[in-house]
Amino acid sequence: MQLRRVRTPHGVVAVAELEGAALDAALADLADAERAHAAGLAEVRRRDFVRGRVALHGLLEELPLLAGPPPPILSNDRGAPALPEGWVGSISHKGAFAAAIVAPADVGFVGVDLELAAPPRADIARRILTPREQAALPDRGRAVTLRFAIKEAIYKAIDPVLRRYVGFTEVELDVHAGGACTVTSALPLAIDAAWCEYEGHWIATAQASRRSTSPSGR
Ligand SMILES: CC(C)(COP(=O)(O)OP(=O)(O)OC[C@H]1O[C@@H](n2cnc3c(N)ncnc32)[C@H](O)[C@@H]1OP(=O)(O)O)[C@@H](O)C(=O)NCCC(=O)NCCS
């Protein structure tokens, strides 16, 4: 089993790659409540769940304030991982890989998304990009997948606050070289996002917190 760490502006992202016997062993090592949850999932979903928990626990084990046996991380009523009090976190899976991020709750909420750094398999550009984003992307291809990843990371960071479905075109991105991204939306949140390419994947991260001033880009 490989667990690697990727530094991002929103914290360290742990990336787990697990297959076969290592995956079975990881399932056996989960906390009782996590194993019980996994037992109720269909095969593919169970594998994803185990990979995601392995990545998340890899980070939790390093937190100084969480001494003792690893706490089971189940999901909240919206599907997000429910971290121990004082912490926030997020998970994503893609194939044999899963990524997780954990941060102190006082930074706001965080989100992570992992996608293949390849053109999308279906033409999703019109569904996920605003007209301005489409106009700025004449070549599409894997740049669309990157924007998809960033928006999903944002969704995971904002859903714990908004607790509603947020459409892909409610947020507009200006993606810059080197991993930066300007996020513009009318949502009552300060949203920050970043991205990097890691072993054939896009890793997107986001952080969101409430804001009281009028909406603007950053
Ligand atoms: C929830 C969603 C983001 C998950 O993305 P996905 O590509 O299907 O799957 P991923 O593997 O990347 O992520 C799955 C993980 O997301 C997390 N998740 C699920 N629902 C969540 C929610 N409401 N809020 C935060 N995280 C959530 C879970 O940790 C889940 O893994 P787990 O069940 O093993 O713990 C996606 O299905 C979705 O509904 N998107 C809504 C639309 C959107 O993204 N809009 C963009 C607006 S900016």
Tab-separated table of N, CA, C and O in Angstrom, residues 12 35 51-52 61 71 77 93 100 111 121 123 128 130 142 151 153 160 184 195-196 207:
chain	number	residue	atom	x	y	z
A	12	VAL	N	-2.021	19.398	3.713
A	12	VAL	CA	-1.439	18.229	3.060
A	12	VAL	C	-2.576	17.326	2.575
A	12	VAL	O	-3.518	17.051	3.324
A	35	ARG	N	-16.130	-0.560	9.364
A	35	ARG	CA	-16.266	-1.862	8.699
A	35	ARG	C	-17.728	-2.226	8.546
A	35	ARG	O	-18.152	-2.749	7.524
A	51	ARG	N	-10.502	2.946	0.521
A	51	ARG	CA	-9.352	3.767	0.094
A	51	ARG	C	-9.426	5.168	0.706
A	51	ARG	O	-8.435	5.713	1.169
A	52	GLY	N	-10.613	5.735	0.686
A	52	GLY	CA	-10.777	7.078	1.228
A	52	GLY	C	-10.480	7.120	2.722
A	52	GLY	O	-9.815	8.042	3.213
A	61	GLU	N	-3.837	10.239	11.932
A	61	GLU	CA	-2.839	9.649	12.845
A	61	GLU	C	-1.743	10.641	13.193
A	61	GLU	O	-1.079	10.503	14.214
A	71	PRO	N	-10.409	7.264	15.679
A	71	PRO	CA	-11.869	7.328	15.761
A	71	PRO	C	-12.484	6.892	14.432
A	71	PRO	O	-11.923	7.182	13.372
A	77	ASP	N	-25.136	13.619	7.488
A	77	ASP	CA	-26.408	13.415	6.786
A	77	ASP	C	-26.346	13.883	5.341
A	77	ASP	O	-27.236	13.581	4.552
A	93	HIS	N	-12.262	9.875	-4.530
A	93	HIS	CA	-11.686	8.629	-5.047
A	93	HIS	C	-11.659	8.661	-6.564
A	93	HIS	O	-12.536	9.264	-7.194
A	100	ALA	N	-7.358	12.510	0.462
A	100	ALA	CA	-8.048	13.088	1.620
A	100	ALA	C	-7.284	14.301	2.106
A	100	ALA	O	-6.071	14.406	1.910
A	111	GLY	N	-12.249	21.100	0.923
A	111	GLY	CA	-12.711	20.091	-0.023
A	111	GLY	C	-11.548	19.618	-0.869
A	111	GLY	O	-10.598	20.367	-1.101
A	121	ARG	N	-14.573	11.888	-20.428
A	121	ARG	CA	-15.060	10.840	-21.341
A	121	ARG	C	-16.316	11.270	-22.075
A	121	ARG	O	-16.588	10.837	-23.174
A	123	ASP	N	-18.910	14.781	-23.154
A	123	ASP	CA	-18.794	16.227	-23.347
A	123	ASP	C	-19.577	16.939	-22.239
A	123	ASP	O	-20.784	17.151	-22.341
A	128	ILE	N	-20.894	22.053	-17.122
A	128	ILE	CA	-20.145	22.473	-15.927
A	128	ILE	C	-19.489	23.850	-16.061
A	128	ILE	O	-19.058	24.415	-15.068
A	130	THR	N	-19.539	27.953	-17.227
A	130	THR	CA	-20.382	29.099	-17.568
A	130	THR	C	-20.038	29.513	-19.008
A	130	THR	O	-18.979	29.144	-19.540
A	142	ARG	N	-8.435	18.327	-21.464
A	142	ARG	CA	-8.279	18.067	-20.038
A	142	ARG	C	-8.428	19.324	-19.186
A	142	ARG	O	-8.579	19.220	-17.969
A	151	LYS	N	-14.307	22.527	-9.239
A	151	LYS	CA	-15.680	22.813	-8.793
A	151	LYS	C	-16.183	21.746	-7.815
A	151	LYS	O	-16.908	22.050	-6.870
A	153	ALA	N	-14.265	20.057	-5.742
A	153	ALA	CA	-13.585	20.352	-4.468
A	153	ALA	C	-14.293	21.513	-3.768
A	153	ALA	O	-14.507	21.493	-2.553
A	160	PRO	N	-21.075	21.843	3.466
A	160	PRO	CA	-21.318	21.842	4.919
A	160	PRO	C	-21.885	23.163	5.419
A	160	PRO	O	-22.541	23.198	6.461
A	184	THR	N	-15.106	33.129	-8.451
A	184	THR	CA	-16.114	34.185	-8.380
A	184	THR	C	-17.489	33.538	-8.242
A	184	THR	O	-17.796	32.583	-8.968
A	195	TRP	N	-4.974	23.995	-7.366
A	195	TRP	CA	-4.897	22.726	-8.073
A	195	TRP	C	-3.437	22.371	-8.314
A	195	TRP	O	-2.549	23.229	-8.279
A	196	CYS	N	-3.204	21.071	-8.565
A	196	CYS	CA	-1.883	20.638	-9.023
A	196	CYS	C	-2.079	19.355	-9.817
A	196	CYS	O	-3.148	18.734	-9.785
A	207	GLN	N	-11.182	25.784	0.025
A	207	GLN	CA	-11.457	26.182	1.411
A	207	GLN	C	-12.569	27.219	1.349
A	207	GLN	O	-12.543	28.087	0.461
